[in-house]
Every structure is written in C-alpha cells, then in structure tokens.
C-alpha cells in the first residue's frame, strides 16, 4: 500500500488547531473529543426481544443505511500559486547563487478555504535523495523534505505526468503540493 | 411510571405504621422536660423528584413519606430512600442486557449480528465462530455465501467454514486489457481501496493529489455501474484515501485530510454503491498530524489504526479507535505503540484474526528499518506484552502489510537494501509466536519487488506486488501463490504489460473466485501520459 507523501517545513510545526468549528461551509462532521467517546450502543434500538430477527441490535441485514447527502463546499477557483522560481529548473537564475528553489504549501484555516502553494528561494541544504531531514532547507536544491511513512526524508522532485526522471528503481509519486511529485 | 406509582403507595403505608410508635412526638407523647417540644423533623422531600438522583428508573430513589403534615391540609414529608437498582442481567452471554433509565424496563438485544442476511450469526468478539459461547457460527458474516453447511465453490469465500477459501483453486491472469477507473476530471489519481459486496466492487481512489476522494461501483470486469464516480470528500483538503472494507451490508471507509488545518483521520459508512450514508466522523483531534489510516472489522466493530504525532513533534506512535457498526466511536483513541530509541512508529496496517487484532508497522531511520508486529485484544489491550521485530534493522525494510490467513497472520514487506530486493513474508500466530521465519517470496534477481498486497485462503496466500525485473520502462504487477509455509505453489505471473510504471496494487476477492486488482498506471492515451487508476483481475481455476 503506497501512501501520499507530505511536505515537511511549512506543514510541520503547526500547532494543533483549536477544534471548535466542526461544521463550516456546509460540510458536516461528527466529532468526538477526548473522554467523550461513544458507548457503542449501536443505534437507538430499545427492543426488549431476546429472540430478534437477523440483523437486529440497531441494524438490519441489507438496506439498513439511510440516504445521506454531503453538503460539500461551494465551488471556488483555487488561488494562484505563488511561484518565485522554477523548482524543476534549479540553477536557472531565478534564485541567488547558493540558493535552491523549494516548494511550499500553506494550509487554510477553514474547511472550505483552499490551500496556497508555490515556490520560494532559500539557501540550499546538503541532504540528498533518501537522507533524513527535519525541515525545509536541509535538502539539496531540487529535493523536498517529506513525511513518507518510512522516515522523514529528502526526495527528488519529479513531474507526475510524462517522464519522471527518477533514479532507476524509483517511481514518481504524489506529495501534497499540487503539480509536484517525489521520487520514491 | 408503573414503578414510581407503586413506590409512592408503599411510602404512604409505611408512614401510617410508624405513627403507632411511642417515641414519635408528632403522635402526642410527653417528655417531662421543661424545654418545650422538639422542633419538628424537617422533611427531606415531599415527592420523588425532590431527591437527588431521582429520575433514573434503573437506579430508583424515592421519597419515603414518613413525616406527617405539620398542620391539617399540608402535604406529608419524608426521607429519600435509595432502592435496589434494577438487575437486568439474564446470565445469557448472547444478549446485551440494558435497563431503560426512563421506564426501568430491561431489554435483551442479541449480542451478535447477521449482517449478510444468510440466517447465521457471526460470533461474539474474540470468539471463534461455532465454538462454545461464541453465540454465532457464521465464519464470515460479511458474505451470505459463507456459512456452516455451505458448498465450497470458486468464489473467494470460505463457503463451508472449514478455514480454507476456494479449496485448492489456483489463479491465472485473465490477459484482459486493464480498465481505467479514475475520472478524467483530474490529471493524477492514486488507488486507495477495493472491496466486493457480493454484487459489485466498490473502488476508492484519490484524484488530483488530494483534491477529491472518489468511490465508484464496478462490475466484475471493472466497468462502472450507476451512479458512477461519487465524491467521498467534497472539499479540496489534501484528502487521501486509506482503505475500504465491506462488512456484509455496508462499507466502512477511512481517510486522512486537513480540512481542520492539521491532518486528521475521518471515517464514514457507504452503501453498496459506494455512496456516503452518514456524515464524516472525525476520529482524531490531537496535536500534530494523524496519517495513513488502516481499517479492520471484527464482526462487531471497526478497528481503525493510524500513525499519530500527538506525543512528540516529529515522532509518531500508532493509535487506534474502535467504531461501532453505525459509525459511532467507542471510547477514545488508544495508543498501541511507544517510542523506541527515538524512532517513530509509522505506516500501520491491521488485520483482524480469530480472537485478536494483528498490527504491523515500521520503525527506524530512512536507511535501516525494522518491521514490527504485535497482537491486541478486541478492546485493544496488548496480547503480546511487547512487539516483535521481523527484521534485524540492518536493511531498509518497508511497505509492510498483514493479512489474516484463517488461523494465523501473514506479514509481508519489501526490502530496499537486502539481497535480493524482494518481497519478504513471515507467519505469526495470534500469541506472537513466529511459526514461519521471514523468507523471500518473490525472485526479482538484481531488480526489485515492492509494495506487497496479500489475500489469505487459509492453506495458502496470494501475493500481488510490483516488480521491475522485465525492463519494461518501469514496474509491472506480478502475482504468486505461496502455501501456508510461504513456499511457492506457482511461478510469478506478470499481470500488467503496458510500458511505464504499474504500481501500488490492491487485491480484493471478487465473484466466482476472481481476484480484482486496483492499481496505478500511466494512461498512454493522454499526453503527457498521466498516472491514473486502473482495474484488472485474476481468474480462479477450481481445484480438486
């Protein structure tokens, strides 16, 4: 089972939000809080029968589920990426000497707002493909620090469509910044 | 209400009897002391509702009217008396005994379900179907074709409950062109889950790098059925599908998204067409990221496990949550791991056994990693006091996966640095004993195999994985059957043939013994070629 890879840097270090808004923009969520877990009652059946038919105890066999319509979010165009440089074309002069072009994502505060992503110039790190990292800036130019499920590490950026350009044996897989993949 | 009326009548009778005693000043006795009559006893209550704790008919508290009125026409008062709680225990382990706090009436729901409607109930949590005290003898309550007395056919089901699926059958690649599943709306898609309901598959996939998770019902051949693609998540929040599981009359689905800024784990129920049946249930609310959920079903409850950053920034532990059949969380998040030597616990995968939950996950740095395994009770208490390591930490083992193989667990992973860079597997019993030590089950030569996905048949295991041995411009999917001791029963069958990478297989039992496979491949019909989600299948050849 492969997994989505998550960029580290702008993402890591965000403190836990104050989780009060459990519904916004019409998107309904059932939330549990610590110490308020359900009791597992399995519905509101109050039958006193001890010889109920198949599928009792709050559910019926087949066709037991109600109709439900997710209200979703209103249509909205994504914000323009904030591109300061070309992350697929390092050393093209977009960034000062010694800097690399890195990608970022900024998560929104509200459920139906959209994330902001783009690129920025920053002093280049030295970590290479597969090396451990603890945040943005530790990886060499052209790489990104991501949470993978098998260690947080630097991976080479790659395009998700067309030729990936990944080293032999690695594949280009999605990270959570639109338009960018990483070699794994 | 009948109960309360009865108590009031009894309180009034008690008051009448007490008036005959001599020490009751209110009844006219003389003391001889020059201090005047003692102050009348202040009543504690005048009615049941005045008593603290009243209102719960299961733990009754009444007002015992034992104090006469202070003057004619006034109400009598009394003291609050706690009566014995209602005892609803019928000593039958096959019922859930409960008392209705409003009526005080006992109810006795059956404690087991017949979710697949075949007339046979699944067992109690932690019990093997058909054993004493199990209260159910259906070995697979997710499929109506499986029950005691069933006739074994080639259908991916243990029809006769003998702990073996499709006895002695083998599987062959159909040689059919894979069918694209993912919508054309986005230029990238990842497979997330695949399961067969008995009438159709539902495929779950993530599109647009997390813009949406979709579900789609598919025929046995992988063609879409109405209503087609349905959005599981309707907001652009880096949603990423975790897994999908069919439990007999509904699907449970889990995923991660960051709609609340931080990545959290969500759960929902789907109908047999993959349409959402309840609002999203948020399972986590702690500090840091909660990622990579896996889901199992134990016949009564869902178990969801994921990696969680709440204990220390940058480090992960595996947490889990029980969820009932209606999608209601049971209790709170439970930590299943702890930090070991500063290594995080990552990428959990769970499977549900006969009396346990099996969990595999990875620890280590980016180059040297261990594959861990531990079993837990249905309420997530450790059975094995400590996890075991299935690798020695000298290699880069990852991509762990576990499946229940009717009598024990099979854990598989791939290794990026061992020789060969193969799929490895081990067999572990519910008590943690390693009955088959790790061995390579693929033979990639100097190439590499990755990301195993397993199906357990009881006496054998089908492994589906990606491998780049053939030099076809990347990876292709392969399948191999191994026996219960992990020895090869077949050669390695290549099941995809297009150039460029075919990756991330997810296998599911399908109809007539077929195995459906959802995977990612480049769509060569698009320019440039896009990575999208496809479906193919293996056919079942009946055995003797």
XYZ file of C-alpha atoms in Angstrom:
728
model
C 0.000 0.000 0.000
C 1.534 3.254 -1.085
C 0.898 6.458 0.706
C 0.619 10.132 -0.003
C 3.820 11.898 0.913
C 3.547 15.077 2.915
C 5.833 18.016 2.623
C 7.664 18.949 5.777
C 8.551 22.515 6.560
C 5.630 24.816 6.326
C 3.466 21.908 7.290
C 5.354 20.654 10.326
C 5.315 22.855 13.357
C 1.760 23.947 13.008
C 0.246 23.747 16.403
C -2.905 21.819 16.866
C -5.785 23.991 15.937
C -8.477 24.839 18.397
C -11.026 22.391 17.193
C -14.230 24.171 17.781
C -15.641 24.627 14.338
C -16.844 21.196 13.435
C -19.065 22.408 10.704
C -18.346 25.135 8.275
C -19.227 25.946 4.732
C -21.954 23.388 4.979
C -19.590 20.485 5.464
C -20.935 18.355 8.255
C -18.664 16.418 10.538
C -19.309 14.332 13.585
C -16.562 14.964 16.084
C -15.503 13.155 19.207
C -13.459 14.794 21.898
C -11.163 13.104 24.400
C -13.195 11.467 27.092
C -16.367 11.676 25.112
C -16.140 8.546 23.104
C -19.389 6.881 22.349
C -20.619 3.923 24.253
C -21.049 1.728 21.279
C -24.733 1.399 21.825
C -25.213 0.618 18.197
C -28.154 2.800 17.477
C -31.272 3.561 19.400
C -32.965 0.227 19.359
C -34.941 -0.308 22.523
C -36.335 -3.690 21.686
C -36.908 -5.937 24.632
C -36.912 -9.027 22.492
C -34.382 -11.661 23.231
C -35.107 -13.556 20.075
C -34.821 -10.826 17.479
C -34.557 -11.479 13.808
C -31.339 -11.499 11.860
C -29.527 -8.219 11.959
C -31.184 -6.641 14.933
C -29.318 -4.720 17.642
C -29.666 -1.437 15.842
C -29.166 -2.602 12.302
C -30.973 -4.705 9.763
C -29.447 -7.015 7.269
C -29.138 -5.230 3.919
C -30.763 -1.921 3.040
C -30.142 -0.686 6.563
C -28.460 2.562 5.723
C -30.242 5.887 5.444
C -29.932 8.213 2.496
C -27.415 10.932 3.134
C -26.318 13.895 1.080
C -22.986 15.532 1.830
C -23.478 19.301 1.529
C -19.874 19.749 0.391
C -18.271 23.108 -0.264
C -19.185 25.882 -2.687
C -17.322 25.977 -5.973
C -14.333 28.255 -5.912
C -11.301 28.759 -8.075
C -8.019 27.847 -6.438
C -5.722 30.727 -5.580
C -2.909 31.438 -7.984
C 0.286 29.623 -6.997
C 2.929 31.956 -5.585
C 5.796 30.996 -7.862
C 9.034 32.773 -7.055
C 11.145 30.343 -9.058
C 11.057 27.142 -11.123
C 11.615 24.157 -8.842
C 12.071 21.824 -11.807
C 14.774 24.012 -13.261
C 17.250 24.694 -10.490
C 20.137 26.995 -11.305
C 18.270 28.888 -13.992
C 18.953 32.213 -12.314
C 15.607 32.546 -10.569
C 17.373 32.300 -7.213
C 20.653 33.845 -5.977
C 23.826 31.747 -6.047
C 23.835 29.234 -3.215
C 20.071 29.183 -3.024
C 17.747 26.480 -4.214
C 14.176 26.736 -5.367
C 11.836 24.955 -2.923
C 8.142 24.224 -2.910
C 5.740 25.042 -0.094
C 2.141 24.596 0.898
C 0.163 26.706 3.332
C -2.890 25.036 4.719
C -6.019 27.144 5.192
C -7.749 27.798 8.475
C -11.265 26.856 7.455
C -12.552 23.635 5.918
C -13.760 25.148 2.672
C -10.895 27.543 2.116
C -8.215 26.481 -0.309
C -4.568 25.903 0.305
C -1.892 28.207 -1.015
C 1.139 26.686 -2.636
C 4.090 27.771 -4.680
C 7.867 28.080 -4.693
C 10.443 30.203 -2.935
C 14.224 30.706 -2.916
C 16.181 29.638 0.144
C 19.783 28.686 0.943
C 20.329 25.181 -0.363
C 20.805 22.319 2.073
C 23.087 19.352 1.626
C 20.926 16.285 2.214
C 20.471 14.036 -0.783
C 17.922 11.529 -2.023
C 16.711 9.340 0.838
C 18.623 11.210 3.531
C 16.855 12.062 6.748
C 15.682 15.641 7.219
C 13.911 17.646 9.848
C 12.539 20.534 7.896
C 12.681 22.642 4.787
C 16.129 23.894 3.864
C 18.028 20.769 4.863
C 17.593 19.159 1.472
C 19.728 19.994 -1.518
C 18.276 22.078 -4.312
C 15.727 20.130 -6.329
C 14.737 17.968 -3.391
C 11.965 18.297 -0.829
C 11.654 17.087 2.755
C 8.618 14.849 3.135
C 6.897 12.573 5.643
C 6.733 9.186 3.964
C 5.644 6.579 6.475
C 9.171 5.184 6.356
C 11.157 8.042 7.775
C 11.062 11.738 7.023
C 13.482 12.225 4.162
C 14.644 14.274 1.216
C 13.338 13.155 -2.152
C 13.947 14.422 -5.637
C 11.123 16.464 -7.145
C 9.553 14.986 -10.260
C 6.621 15.683 -12.592
C 3.682 13.343 -12.031
C 2.888 13.136 -15.739
C 5.225 12.220 -18.537
C 8.829 11.279 -17.912
C 9.579 11.272 -14.208
C 13.355 11.490 -14.407
C 13.590 9.490 -11.183
C 16.646 7.350 -10.440
C 16.403 3.731 -11.579
C 14.031 1.711 -9.415
C 12.207 4.730 -8.017
C 8.811 5.978 -9.084
C 7.277 9.444 -9.084
C 4.506 9.613 -6.507
C 2.258 12.367 -5.256
C 3.096 14.764 -2.495
C 0.595 17.215 -1.106
C 1.700 20.156 -3.215
C -0.215 20.379 -6.450
C 1.847 19.796 -9.549
C 4.748 18.128 -7.786
C 5.749 14.565 -7.157
C 8.643 12.981 -5.337
C 10.874 10.056 -6.312
C 10.396 7.051 -4.041
C -44.313 5.094 35.507
C -45.883 1.985 36.994
C -42.813 1.515 39.134
C -42.925 5.028 40.594
C -46.621 4.849 41.487
C -46.022 1.628 43.340
C -43.259 3.202 45.424
C -45.424 6.136 46.490
C -48.176 3.835 47.718
C -45.627 1.856 49.706
C -44.256 5.063 51.288
C -47.674 6.134 52.487
C -48.326 2.755 54.133
C -45.017 2.981 55.986
C -45.969 6.381 57.409
C -49.221 5.011 58.835
C -47.422 2.194 60.608
C -44.798 4.475 62.164
C -47.469 6.615 63.902
C -48.112 3.782 66.351
C -44.656 4.079 67.963
C -44.336 5.983 71.313
C -41.224 7.941 70.558
C -42.856 9.926 67.872
C -43.545 13.446 69.269
C -45.890 14.135 66.457
C -48.141 11.376 67.860
C -48.647 13.112 71.310
C -46.045 11.560 73.686
C -44.951 13.615 76.828
C -41.272 14.028 77.746
C -41.429 15.671 81.231
C -38.601 18.061 80.389
C -39.098 21.807 80.611
C -37.681 22.531 77.252
C -40.725 22.598 75.122
C -41.428 20.183 72.350
C -38.550 19.330 69.996
C -38.597 21.079 66.675
C -40.488 19.025 64.151
C -38.278 16.999 61.849
C -37.726 18.886 58.636
C -38.843 16.716 55.731
C -36.133 15.916 53.192
C -38.639 15.610 50.452
C -42.296 15.728 49.548
C -42.118 13.817 46.289
C -39.653 11.577 44.468
C -38.431 14.411 42.291
C -37.087 16.245 45.368
C -34.492 13.515 45.925
C -31.040 13.759 44.404
C -30.561 11.029 41.847
C -34.238 10.541 41.164
C -35.317 10.247 37.563
C -33.318 7.171 36.665
C -35.789 4.365 36.868
C -32.929 1.865 36.741
C -31.405 3.202 39.967
C -34.608 4.229 41.770
C -34.627 6.832 44.551
C -37.981 7.535 46.213
C -39.356 9.923 48.787
C -40.498 7.764 51.725
C -43.387 9.809 53.197
C -42.720 9.080 56.868
C -43.276 12.572 58.332
C -46.855 13.696 58.994
C -48.054 17.094 57.839
C -47.198 19.950 60.207
C -50.778 21.110 60.050
C -54.000 19.891 58.647
C -54.174 20.127 54.916
C -50.419 20.319 54.432
C -48.549 17.690 52.469
C -46.780 14.908 54.339
C -42.977 14.939 54.036
C -40.399 12.217 54.166
C -36.880 10.974 53.595
C -35.155 9.950 50.414
C -34.564 6.243 50.129
C -32.397 4.502 47.543
C -33.946 1.257 46.385
C -32.082 -1.641 44.835
C -31.008 -0.979 41.241
C -32.848 -2.878 38.552
C -30.887 -6.013 37.744
C -31.213 -6.812 34.044
C -28.539 -9.469 33.912
C -30.134 -12.564 32.389
C -26.916 -14.584 32.606
C -27.051 -15.096 28.863
C -23.758 -14.059 27.206
C -25.550 -13.936 23.867
C -27.596 -10.886 24.813
C -26.726 -7.300 25.542
C -28.574 -6.546 28.778
C -29.635 -2.980 29.319
C -32.050 -1.014 31.501
C -34.014 1.903 30.069
C -33.453 4.748 32.521
C -36.826 6.290 31.728
C -39.031 3.235 32.008
C -36.882 0.914 34.102
C -37.647 -1.839 31.629
C -34.933 -4.329 30.758
C -34.019 -5.042 27.155
C -32.107 -8.013 25.839
C -30.754 -7.405 22.352
C -28.876 -10.219 20.749
C -25.175 -9.524 21.041
C -24.247 -10.885 17.622
C -25.260 -9.836 14.139
C -26.325 -11.438 10.909
C -25.122 -8.634 8.709
C -25.056 -10.627 5.488
C -28.592 -11.922 5.982
C -27.774 -15.578 5.415
C -29.532 -16.699 8.585
C -26.334 -17.351 10.504
C -24.907 -15.032 13.101
C -21.287 -14.095 13.462
C -19.541 -14.876 16.757
C -19.031 -12.668 19.763
C -15.942 -10.514 19.828
C -12.852 -12.588 20.455
C -14.624 -15.916 19.835
C -14.216 -18.366 17.006
C -17.440 -18.962 15.114
C -19.209 -22.138 16.143
C -17.305 -22.674 19.370
C -18.943 -22.875 22.775
C -20.037 -19.480 23.994
C -19.468 -17.823 20.622
C -23.200 -17.128 20.153
C -22.777 -17.411 16.390
C -21.491 -19.918 13.897
C -21.072 -17.854 10.724
C -17.343 -17.888 9.934
C -17.754 -14.938 7.548
C -20.676 -12.660 8.317
C -19.640 -10.305 5.537
C -20.758 -12.755 2.849
C -24.025 -14.650 2.576
C -22.315 -17.388 0.566
C -20.325 -18.421 3.618
C -21.951 -20.303 6.480
C -21.920 -23.730 8.099
C -23.094 -26.329 5.624
C -22.250 -24.237 2.592
C -20.801 -25.880 -0.515
C -17.324 -24.756 -1.492
C -17.154 -23.137 -4.926
C -14.639 -20.936 -6.676
C -15.706 -17.558 -5.328
C -13.085 -16.198 -2.975
C -15.160 -17.231 0.042
C -14.817 -19.942 2.672
C -18.268 -21.267 1.794
C -18.214 -24.269 4.132
C -16.405 -22.616 7.052
C -13.512 -25.078 7.000
C -10.949 -22.247 7.268
C -9.929 -22.616 3.605
C -11.063 -20.344 0.800
C -11.650 -21.879 -2.629
C -10.036 -25.138 -1.590
C -7.137 -25.994 -3.890
C -8.039 -23.477 -6.582
C -5.320 -21.588 -8.437
C -5.357 -18.174 -10.072
C -4.396 -17.070 -13.525
C -4.036 -13.699 -15.168
C -7.021 -13.095 -17.428
C -4.956 -11.410 -20.106
C -7.567 -8.692 -20.425
C -6.825 -5.045 -21.036
C -6.983 -3.180 -17.716
C -9.917 -0.792 -17.362
C -9.330 2.803 -16.374
C -11.331 3.586 -13.253
C -10.339 7.120 -12.270
C -12.292 10.078 -13.583
C -10.948 12.232 -16.407
C -11.566 15.299 -14.260
C -8.065 15.253 -12.767
C -4.666 14.559 -14.255
C -3.460 12.305 -11.454
C -5.014 9.571 -9.313
C -3.931 7.039 -6.697
C -5.672 3.777 -5.758
C -6.985 3.652 -2.177
C -9.301 0.691 -1.667
C -11.206 -2.103 -3.374
C -13.821 -4.494 -1.995
C -16.562 -6.750 -3.352
C -20.033 -6.566 -1.841
C -21.395 -9.760 -3.322
C -22.934 -7.900 -6.234
C -20.305 -5.409 -7.321
C -16.937 -3.967 -6.443
C -16.533 -0.524 -4.995
C -13.241 1.108 -5.885
C -11.939 4.032 -3.875
C -9.312 6.339 -5.280
C -7.769 9.739 -4.669
C -7.719 12.245 -7.512
C -5.824 15.432 -8.124
C -3.237 14.962 -5.392
C -5.861 15.067 -2.694
C -8.449 17.350 -4.231
C -11.075 14.632 -4.012
C -11.537 11.043 -2.961
C -13.954 9.172 -5.196
C -15.758 5.889 -4.940
C -17.205 4.016 -7.896
C -19.139 0.747 -8.123
C -17.671 -1.619 -10.698
C -18.811 -4.776 -12.429
C -16.729 -7.899 -12.112
C -14.936 -6.762 -15.259
C -14.207 -3.329 -13.831
C -16.797 -1.341 -15.770
C -18.557 1.403 -13.872
C -22.080 0.933 -12.586
C -24.546 3.664 -11.626
C -24.159 6.104 -10.003
C -20.581 6.183 -11.303
C -17.961 8.263 -9.558
C -19.184 9.611 -6.246
C -17.234 12.120 -4.202
C -16.312 10.786 -0.814
C -14.731 14.091 0.082
C -16.176 17.242 -1.416
C -13.528 19.718 -0.407
C -10.001 20.386 -1.547
C -8.215 19.473 1.663
C -5.433 17.094 0.661
C -7.735 14.175 1.267
C -6.075 10.827 0.827
C -7.939 7.566 0.845
C -6.919 4.967 3.356
C -8.870 1.788 2.917
C -12.303 0.377 2.241
C -13.887 -2.665 3.886
C -17.185 -4.480 3.257
C -18.893 -5.905 6.336
C -21.929 -7.602 4.897
C -24.388 -4.776 4.396
C -22.230 -1.632 4.218
C -18.725 -0.392 3.672
C -16.535 1.319 6.209
C -14.057 3.814 4.770
C -11.221 5.785 6.340
C -9.020 8.551 5.064
C -6.922 11.494 6.132
C -7.442 15.126 5.271
C -6.504 18.504 6.655
C -9.821 20.340 6.485
C -9.087 21.476 10.034
C -5.614 22.675 9.037
C -3.932 19.696 10.587
C -4.181 16.239 9.063
C -6.800 14.210 10.894
C -8.407 10.802 10.458
C -12.002 10.501 9.243
C -14.416 7.605 8.957
C -17.722 7.085 7.216
C -20.139 4.402 6.122
C -21.032 3.788 2.486
C -23.888 1.869 0.944
C -23.280 -0.932 -1.523
C -22.933 1.584 -4.362
C -20.225 3.489 -2.548
C -22.455 6.422 -1.629
C -21.913 8.087 1.710
C -24.515 7.064 4.275
C -23.600 9.182 7.278
C -21.726 12.439 7.860
C -17.962 12.218 8.161
C -16.892 11.030 11.596
C -13.747 12.725 12.807
C -11.673 10.252 14.798
C -8.733 12.442 15.845
C -8.385 15.909 17.337
C -4.914 15.873 18.840
C -1.757 17.888 18.212
C 0.155 17.190 15.038
C -0.519 15.044 12.029
C -2.632 11.908 12.094
C -1.828 9.916 8.962
C -2.100 6.709 6.972
C -5.184 5.003 8.421
C -5.897 1.297 8.097
C -9.231 -0.357 8.909
C -10.424 -3.796 10.011
C -13.744 -5.348 11.028
C -14.025 -7.935 13.775
C -17.618 -8.947 13.210
C -18.998 -6.400 15.645
C -16.796 -3.324 15.456
C -14.493 -1.487 13.086
C -10.921 -1.000 14.221
C -9.048 1.952 12.716
C -5.292 2.412 13.251
C -3.036 5.249 12.076
C 0.254 6.968 12.840
C -0.079 9.962 15.102
C 2.231 12.830 16.046
C 0.443 13.898 19.237
C 3.054 12.652 21.709
C 6.087 14.478 20.348
C 6.528 16.739 17.331
C 8.221 14.892 14.519
C 7.785 11.453 16.097
C 4.914 9.107 15.637
C 3.068 6.470 17.564
C 0.351 4.209 16.315
C -3.078 4.961 17.691
C -6.360 3.175 17.150
C -10.070 3.773 17.551
C -12.953 1.330 17.851
C -16.057 2.316 15.882
C -19.395 0.579 16.093
C -21.430 -0.723 13.197
C -23.353 2.552 12.925
C -20.214 4.647 12.798
C -20.249 5.699 16.444
C -16.792 5.790 18.059
C -16.412 3.507 21.059
C -14.278 5.005 23.808
C -11.313 7.191 22.961
C -8.207 6.945 20.804
C -5.900 4.254 22.185
C -2.093 4.325 21.895
C -0.830 0.993 20.592
C 2.891 1.781 20.485
C 5.510 3.833 22.272
C 8.697 5.447 21.046
C 11.593 3.017 20.849
C 15.082 4.516 20.857
C 13.796 7.702 19.385
C 12.322 6.008 16.332
C 8.824 6.824 15.328
C 6.229 4.131 14.700
C 4.948 4.557 11.179
C 2.623 3.273 8.487
C 0.465 0.811 10.451
C -1.560 -1.896 8.820
C -4.084 -4.021 10.670
C -5.867 -7.298 10.137
C -8.444 -8.932 12.348
C -7.900 -12.506 13.441
C -9.991 -15.036 15.268
C -9.560 -13.595 18.731
C -7.178 -10.705 18.146
C -6.216 -7.688 16.107
C -2.862 -8.001 14.336
C -0.850 -4.832 13.763
C 2.281 -4.366 11.695
C 4.223 -1.136 11.362
C 7.713 0.178 10.687
C 10.335 1.843 12.868
C 13.828 3.103 12.147
C 15.519 5.842 10.171
C 15.438 6.327 6.431
C 18.005 3.601 5.696
C 17.720 0.986 8.417
C 14.289 -0.147 9.434
C 12.518 -2.864 11.363
C 9.178 -4.439 10.581
C 7.235 -4.674 13.838
C 4.257 -6.852 14.750
C 2.006 -7.149 17.781
C -1.426 -8.540 18.576
C -4.131 -6.944 20.668
C -7.436 -7.987 22.185
C -10.637 -6.735 20.551
C -10.669 -3.853 23.038
C -7.087 -3.027 22.030
C -5.194 -4.326 25.045
C -1.857 -5.989 24.191
C -1.879 -9.765 23.942
C 1.833 -9.862 23.259
C 3.454 -7.794 26.018
C 5.981 -6.350 23.581
C 6.087 -6.105 19.803
C 8.355 -8.420 17.887
C 10.728 -7.375 15.121
C 10.508 -9.443 11.964
C 13.654 -7.878 10.500
C 17.024 -7.209 12.130
C 17.313 -3.493 11.409
C 20.308 -3.928 9.110
C 18.252 -3.397 5.983
C 15.724 -0.935 4.627
C 12.506 -2.921 5.080
C 9.244 -1.071 4.396
C 5.853 -1.352 2.723
C 4.554 -3.666 5.483
C 1.185 -5.385 5.115
C -0.637 -8.009 7.168
C -3.468 -10.381 6.341
C -5.354 -12.898 8.457
C -4.974 -16.335 6.905
C -7.834 -18.095 8.723
C -5.613 -19.484 11.502
C -2.662 -17.100 11.730
C -1.284 -13.849 10.391
C 0.935 -13.451 7.347
C 3.039 -10.303 7.371
C 4.766 -9.155 4.182
C 7.013 -6.247 3.246
C 9.619 -5.282 0.696
C 13.244 -4.525 1.313
C 15.113 -1.746 -0.463
C 18.593 -2.886 0.519
C 18.551 -6.630 1.213
C 19.785 -9.135 -1.315
C 17.518 -9.779 -3.121
C 15.371 -6.662 -3.018
C 12.366 -8.906 -2.820
C 9.002 -9.325 -1.154
C 9.533 -10.970 2.218
C 6.957 -12.599 4.454
C 6.593 -14.322 7.811
C 3.809 -16.204 9.584
C 2.904 -15.136 13.109
C 0.423 -16.800 15.438
C -2.085 -14.843 17.485
C 0.060 -15.315 20.583
C 3.043 -13.780 18.808
C 4.934 -16.972 18.034
C 6.685 -16.764 14.655
C 5.777 -20.056 13.036
C 7.438 -19.319 9.698
C 10.501 -17.092 9.856
C 10.920 -14.350 7.255
C 11.742 -15.523 3.751
C 11.708 -14.042 0.279
C 8.566 -14.921 -1.644
C 9.498 -13.133 -4.873
C 12.601 -13.560 -7.008
C 13.441 -10.261 -8.676
C 17.067 -11.155 -9.371
C 19.019 -7.916 -9.481
C 15.839 -5.870 -9.869
C 13.400 -5.149 -7.067
C 9.914 -6.076 -5.908
C 7.838 -3.604 -3.915
C 4.565 -2.993 -2.086
C 3.035 -6.437 -1.474
C -0.705 -6.877 -1.091
C -1.979 -10.226 0.188
C -5.124 -12.337 0.134
C -5.340 -15.231 2.574
C -7.004 -18.510 1.638
C -6.258 -20.463 4.794
C -3.912 -23.045 3.352
C -2.186 -20.607 1.001
C -1.662 -16.904 0.351
C -1.845 -14.886 -2.849
C 0.706 -12.077 -3.082
C 0.326 -9.257 -5.621
C 3.197 -6.781 -5.949
C 5.130 -4.577 -8.350
C 8.476 -5.576 -9.818
C 10.792 -4.023 -12.389
C 12.703 -7.139 -13.475
C 11.452 -7.113 -17.039
C 12.855 -3.736 -18.092
C 9.510 -2.571 -19.476
C 10.262 1.083 -18.682
C 9.443 0.672 -15.011
C 7.423 -1.622 -12.804
C 4.819 -4.224 -13.721
C 2.427 -6.099 -11.456
C 3.107 -9.697 -10.563
C 1.222 -12.332 -8.565
C 2.336 -15.531 -6.885
C 0.594 -18.109 -4.706
C 2.560 -19.468 -1.744
C 1.493 -22.171 0.662
C 0.869 -21.769 4.371
C 4.600 -22.198 4.979
C 5.318 -19.497 2.380
C 6.772 -21.938 -0.149
C 5.946 -21.123 -3.784
C 2.971 -23.005 -5.221
C 3.120 -21.220 -8.576
C 5.566 -19.223 -10.614
C 5.425 -15.451 -10.575
C 2.758 -14.328 -13.017
C 3.108 -10.989 -14.696
C -0.328 -9.396 -14.853
C 0.316 -5.979 -16.473
C 2.099 -5.356 -19.756
C 1.982 -1.679 -20.760
C 5.205 0.264 -20.675
C 5.934 2.630 -17.786
C 5.231 2.062 -14.122
C 2.346 -0.099 -12.953
C 2.343 0.254 -9.183
C 0.518 0.099 -5.851
C -1.714 -2.985 -6.300
C -4.732 -3.528 -4.043
C -6.266 -7.005 -4.354
C -9.810 -7.974 -3.393
C -11.796 -11.193 -3.533
C -14.319 -10.937 -6.349
C -17.096 -13.092 -7.809
C -16.591 -16.697 -8.864
C -13.207 -16.820 -7.233
C -11.764 -13.956 -9.193
C -9.389 -11.512 -7.598
C -9.843 -7.879 -8.568
C -6.753 -5.697 -8.604
C -6.846 -1.904 -8.418
C -3.575 -0.210 -9.255
C -1.907 2.871 -10.650
C -0.608 3.009 -14.188
C 0.256 5.573 -16.806
C -2.596 6.260 -19.188
C -0.814 6.203 -22.524
C -3.894 7.701 -24.208
C -3.169 11.056 -22.600
C -0.392 13.493 -23.491
C 1.731 13.592 -21.498
C 0.967 10.193 -20.042
C -0.887 10.638 -16.745
C -0.779 8.376 -13.733
C -4.327 7.121 -13.242
C -6.136 4.244 -11.532
C -6.906 1.015 -13.369
C -8.586 -2.310 -12.663
C -7.651 -5.798 -13.751
C -8.411 -9.279 -12.442
C -7.159 -12.783 -11.899
C -9.363 -15.759 -12.720
C -9.964 -18.750 -10.485
C -9.330 -22.283 -11.699
C -11.157 -24.720 -9.451
C -9.072 -27.343 -7.702
C -9.833 -30.923 -6.827
